Coordinates of C-alpha atoms in Angstrom, one line a residue:
M1 CA 0.0 0.0 0.0
T2 CA 2.8 2.4 0.8
D3 CA 4.6 1.6 -2.3
L4 CA 1.5 2.2 -4.3
I5 CA 1.1 5.7 -2.7
S6 CA 4.6 6.7 -3.2
S7 CA 4.5 5.7 -6.9
T8 CA 1.5 8.0 -7.7
P9 CA 2.3 11.3 -9.6
T10 CA 1.4 13.3 -6.5
G11 CA 3.9 11.4 -4.4
R12 CA 6.7 11.9 -7.0
G13 CA 5.9 15.5 -7.4
A14 CA 6.1 16.1 -3.6
T15 CA 9.5 14.3 -3.5
E16 CA 10.8 16.4 -6.4
R17 CA 9.7 19.6 -4.8
S18 CA 11.2 18.6 -1.5
S19 CA 14.5 17.8 -3.2
R20 CA 14.5 21.0 -5.1
R21 CA 14.0 23.0 -1.9
E22 CA 16.8 21.2 -0.3
R23 CA 19.1 22.1 -3.2
V24 CA 18.0 25.7 -3.1
A25 CA 18.6 25.7 0.8
L26 CA 22.1 24.5 0.2
L27 CA 22.8 27.2 -2.4
V28 CA 21.6 30.0 -0.3
P29 CA 24.9 30.6 1.8
G30 CA 27.1 30.5 -1.4
L31 CA 24.9 32.7 -3.4
G32 CA 24.4 35.2 -0.6
Y33 CA 28.2 35.4 -0.1
V34 CA 28.8 36.0 -3.8
T35 CA 25.9 38.4 -4.0
A36 CA 27.0 40.5 -1.0
F37 CA 30.7 40.6 -1.4
M38 CA 31.2 40.2 -5.3
A39 CA 28.1 41.1 -7.3
V40 CA 27.0 44.2 -5.3
P41 CA 30.5 45.9 -5.1
V42 CA 31.1 45.2 -8.7
L43 CA 27.8 46.6 -9.8
L44 CA 28.4 49.7 -7.5
V45 CA 31.7 50.4 -9.1
L46 CA 30.4 49.8 -12.6
S47 CA 27.6 52.3 -11.9
Y48 CA 30.3 55.0 -11.7
V49 CA 31.1 54.8 -15.4
F50 CA 28.2 57.0 -16.2
F51 CA 29.2 59.8 -13.8
Q52 CA 32.0 62.4 -13.6
R53 CA 35.0 62.9 -11.5
G54 CA 34.8 65.6 -8.7
R55 CA 37.1 68.5 -8.7
F56 CA 39.0 67.1 -5.8
G57 CA 38.3 63.5 -6.5
G58 CA 35.3 61.4 -5.6
V59 CA 32.1 61.1 -7.9
V60 CA 29.9 63.8 -9.2
Y61 CA 26.5 62.2 -10.1
E62 CA 26.0 64.0 -13.4
F63 CA 25.5 61.7 -16.4
T64 CA 28.2 61.5 -19.1
W65 CA 29.5 59.3 -21.8
D66 CA 33.0 60.9 -21.9
N67 CA 34.6 58.1 -20.0
F68 CA 33.9 55.7 -22.8
S69 CA 35.3 58.0 -25.4
R70 CA 38.4 58.6 -23.2
A71 CA 39.0 54.9 -22.6
F72 CA 39.4 54.3 -26.3
T73 CA 41.8 57.1 -27.0
P74 CA 45.1 55.9 -28.6
T75 CA 47.0 56.1 -25.3
Y76 CA 44.7 53.7 -23.4
R77 CA 44.1 51.5 -26.5
A78 CA 47.8 51.0 -26.7
V79 CA 47.9 50.0 -23.1
L80 CA 45.1 47.5 -23.7
V81 CA 46.8 46.1 -26.7
D82 CA 50.1 45.8 -24.9
S83 CA 48.4 44.1 -22.0
L84 CA 46.8 41.5 -24.3
V85 CA 50.1 40.9 -26.0
I86 CA 51.9 40.3 -22.7
A87 CA 49.2 38.2 -21.2
G88 CA 49.0 36.2 -24.4
A89 CA 52.7 35.6 -24.5
A90 CA 52.6 34.4 -20.9
T91 CA 49.7 32.1 -21.5
L92 CA 51.5 30.5 -24.6
L93 CA 54.6 30.0 -22.6
A94 CA 52.8 28.5 -19.7
L95 CA 51.0 26.1 -22.1
L96 CA 54.4 25.1 -23.7
I97 CA 55.8 24.3 -20.3
G98 CA 52.7 23.1 -18.5
Y99 CA 51.4 20.5 -21.2
P100 CA 54.6 18.2 -21.0
V101 CA 54.6 18.6 -17.2
A102 CA 50.8 17.6 -17.0
Y103 CA 51.3 14.8 -19.5
A104 CA 54.3 13.4 -17.5
I105 CA 52.4 13.7 -14.1
A106 CA 49.3 11.8 -15.6
M107 CA 51.7 9.0 -16.8
L108 CA 53.2 8.5 -13.3
P109 CA 52.1 5.8 -10.8
D110 CA 49.5 6.8 -8.4
R111 CA 51.8 7.2 -5.4
L112 CA 54.3 9.4 -7.3
R113 CA 51.4 11.3 -9.1
N114 CA 50.1 12.6 -5.7
I115 CA 53.7 13.8 -4.8
A116 CA 54.1 15.6 -8.1
L117 CA 50.8 17.3 -7.8
V118 CA 51.8 18.5 -4.3
L119 CA 55.0 19.9 -5.7
V120 CA 53.1 21.8 -8.4
V121 CA 50.8 23.5 -5.9
I122 CA 53.6 24.3 -3.3
P123 CA 54.4 27.8 -4.9
F124 CA 50.8 28.8 -3.9
W125 CA 51.6 28.2 -0.2
T126 CA 54.2 31.1 -0.4
N127 CA 53.3 34.8 -0.3
F128 CA 52.8 36.2 -3.9
L129 CA 55.1 39.3 -3.2
V130 CA 57.8 37.1 -1.7
R131 CA 57.9 34.9 -4.9
T132 CA 57.9 38.1 -7.1
Y133 CA 60.8 39.6 -5.1
A134 CA 62.7 36.3 -5.3
W135 CA 62.8 36.8 -9.2
I136 CA 64.3 40.2 -8.6
V137 CA 67.1 38.5 -6.8
L138 CA 67.5 35.9 -9.6
L139 CA 67.4 38.3 -12.5
S140 CA 69.4 41.3 -11.3
N141 CA 72.9 41.9 -12.8
E142 CA 74.4 40.3 -9.6
G143 CA 71.8 37.6 -9.5
V144 CA 72.1 33.8 -9.9
V145 CA 71.3 33.8 -13.6
N146 CA 73.9 36.2 -14.7
R147 CA 76.5 34.8 -12.3
S148 CA 75.9 31.3 -13.7
L149 CA 76.2 32.4 -17.3
E150 CA 79.5 34.2 -16.5
R151 CA 80.8 31.2 -14.7
F152 CA 80.1 28.8 -17.6
G153 CA 81.6 31.3 -20.1
V154 CA 78.4 32.1 -21.9
I155 CA 78.6 35.9 -21.3
E156 CA 81.5 38.0 -20.3
D157 CA 79.4 40.9 -18.8
P158 CA 76.0 40.8 -17.1
I159 CA 73.2 41.2 -19.4
T160 CA 70.0 43.1 -18.6
L161 CA 67.3 40.7 -17.5
L162 CA 65.4 42.6 -14.8
Y163 CA 63.1 45.4 -15.8
T164 CA 62.4 44.1 -19.3
R165 CA 59.2 42.7 -21.0
G166 CA 60.7 39.3 -20.8
A167 CA 61.0 39.5 -17.0
V168 CA 57.4 40.5 -16.8
I169 CA 56.4 37.5 -18.9
V170 CA 58.6 35.1 -16.9
G171 CA 57.1 36.4 -13.7
L172 CA 53.6 35.8 -14.9
V173 CA 54.3 32.4 -16.2
Y174 CA 55.9 31.4 -12.8
A175 CA 53.0 32.9 -10.9
Y176 CA 50.2 31.2 -12.8
L177 CA 51.8 28.0 -14.2
P178 CA 50.0 25.7 -11.7
L179 CA 46.7 27.1 -13.0
M180 CA 47.7 25.7 -16.4
I181 CA 49.1 22.3 -15.2
L182 CA 46.1 21.3 -13.0
P183 CA 43.3 21.5 -15.6
L184 CA 45.6 19.9 -18.1
Y185 CA 46.4 17.1 -15.8
A186 CA 42.7 16.6 -15.1
S187 CA 41.9 16.4 -18.8
I188 CA 44.8 14.1 -19.8
S189 CA 44.3 11.7 -16.9
R190 CA 40.7 11.1 -17.8
L191 CA 41.7 9.8 -21.3
D192 CA 41.1 6.2 -22.0
P193 CA 44.5 4.6 -22.4
E194 CA 43.0 1.9 -24.6
L195 CA 42.4 4.5 -27.4
R196 CA 46.1 5.2 -27.6
E197 CA 46.9 1.5 -27.5
A198 CA 44.4 0.7 -30.2
A199 CA 45.8 3.4 -32.4
T200 CA 49.3 2.1 -31.9
N201 CA 48.3 -1.4 -32.7
L202 CA 46.7 -0.1 -35.9
G203 CA 50.1 1.3 -37.0
A204 CA 49.8 4.9 -36.0
S205 CA 53.1 6.6 -35.1
R206 CA 53.6 8.1 -31.7
F207 CA 53.2 11.6 -33.1
T208 CA 50.0 10.7 -34.9
V209 CA 48.7 9.1 -31.7
F210 CA 49.4 12.2 -29.8
R211 CA 48.0 14.6 -32.4
T212 CA 44.8 12.7 -33.0
I213 CA 43.9 11.4 -29.6
T214 CA 45.8 12.9 -26.7
W215 CA 46.0 16.5 -28.0
K216 CA 42.5 16.6 -29.5
L217 CA 40.7 15.0 -26.5
S218 CA 42.6 17.2 -24.0
L219 CA 41.6 20.5 -25.8
P220 CA 39.0 21.4 -23.2
G221 CA 41.6 21.3 -20.6
V222 CA 43.9 23.4 -22.8
L223 CA 41.3 26.0 -23.2
T224 CA 40.5 26.0 -19.5
G225 CA 44.1 26.4 -18.6
C226 CA 44.6 29.2 -21.0
I227 CA 41.7 31.1 -19.5
F228 CA 42.9 30.5 -16.0
V229 CA 46.4 31.9 -16.9
F230 CA 45.3 34.7 -19.2
V231 CA 42.6 36.2 -17.0
P232 CA 44.8 37.0 -13.9
S233 CA 47.8 37.9 -16.2
L234 CA 45.7 40.6 -17.9
G235 CA 44.7 42.2 -14.7
N236 CA 48.0 41.8 -12.8
F237 CA 49.7 45.1 -11.7
I238 CA 52.3 43.8 -9.2
I239 CA 54.6 41.9 -11.5
P240 CA 54.7 44.6 -14.2
E241 CA 55.6 47.1 -11.5
L242 CA 58.2 45.0 -9.7
L243 CA 59.9 43.1 -12.5
G244 CA 59.1 45.6 -15.3
G245 CA 60.3 48.5 -13.3
G246 CA 57.3 50.6 -14.2
K247 CA 58.4 50.6 -17.9
F248 CA 55.6 48.3 -19.0
V249 CA 52.2 49.6 -18.0
M250 CA 49.4 47.1 -18.1
V251 CA 45.7 47.8 -17.9
G252 CA 45.7 46.7 -14.2
N253 CA 48.2 49.3 -13.4
V254 CA 46.2 52.0 -15.0
V255 CA 43.0 50.9 -13.2
R256 CA 44.8 51.0 -9.9
D257 CA 46.3 54.4 -10.5
Q258 CA 43.0 55.9 -11.5
F259 CA 41.4 54.7 -8.2
L260 CA 44.3 55.3 -5.8
K261 CA 46.4 58.2 -7.4
A262 CA 44.3 60.2 -9.8
R263 CA 41.2 59.7 -7.7
D264 CA 39.2 59.4 -10.9
W265 CA 36.9 56.7 -9.9
P266 CA 34.5 57.0 -12.9
F267 CA 37.3 56.6 -15.4
G268 CA 39.0 53.8 -13.4
A269 CA 35.5 52.0 -13.4
T270 CA 35.3 52.5 -17.1
L271 CA 38.6 50.8 -17.8
A272 CA 37.6 48.0 -15.4
L273 CA 34.4 47.6 -17.3
V274 CA 36.3 47.3 -20.6
L275 CA 38.5 44.6 -18.9
I276 CA 35.4 42.7 -17.8
V277 CA 33.9 42.8 -21.3
V278 CA 37.1 41.4 -22.8
L279 CA 37.2 38.6 -20.3
A280 CA 33.4 37.9 -20.6
V281 CA 34.0 37.5 -24.4
L282 CA 36.8 35.1 -23.8
F283 CA 34.7 33.0 -21.4
F284 CA 32.0 32.9 -23.9
V285 CA 34.3 31.7 -26.7
Q286 CA 35.9 29.1 -24.4
S287 CA 32.4 27.8 -23.3
R288 CA 31.3 27.5 -26.9
V289 CA 34.4 25.9 -28.2
S290 CA 34.5 23.4 -25.2
R291 CA 30.9 22.5 -25.8
R292 CA 31.6 21.9 -29.4
L293 CA 34.6 19.7 -28.7
S294 CA 32.8 17.6 -26.1
T295 CA 29.7 17.1 -28.3
G296 CA 31.7 16.6 -31.6
G297 CA 29.5 19.0 -33.5
P298 CA 28.1 22.5 -33.6
S299 CA 26.8 23.8 -30.2

């Protein structure tokens, strides 16, 4: 009799509603936190884009579009393009380093794999500024890199490594390399080894097996890793300042200066909005491409 009652549409509907209420209740703390401490502050800052800077800083609530036209003047457009180039180079270099590392970790036995993963995330346990300052010690004229090159006879005099564009890119790669390795590892470790074995048995070369199976099926992880590295690299302002010596201004530096030095909150918010739009487009493209790769057809 009890089974008969529970199998009726009314019983199933009540169970589904109860399950739905439980899921909503579990989501409430997380959604409340995100809304109060992320969504509301971001919306508040973005509302400033339509107002003007006060004479002595602050916000004058008079509507204007001038912040948008100013944001796309050649000066700030060049900063945005330069930021995209630096963040893109850091992402590409992180991919070239991270993919072989992730592949090697995925091929390790279980007990060694866990140790390797811990070694990958260990840098995150150290303060970000300390890690960045460590690169100043390494790349300076009297640093370990120049001293080693001199000792092995590669160079006679110290070469300028610090306060260059390359130093900024190396710093970004070091800072965010684990964010590339971890999604790549997750993607590669899920591949069925029988696919590679079958391709090899059918006569495919190792390069063909890698290109047609390993690389193709791990592309969602590649895209995720690229987004994870590119996004924080684009908004970073500490590494360009410390390792670039202030010679290479990225959009994150400009946004910070507008809020803290120029006290032009409306224009700083406008630049932040441009940055958010660029990142939103990247996330949209990544989502569409990942869906297409996972379904094997148009999304």
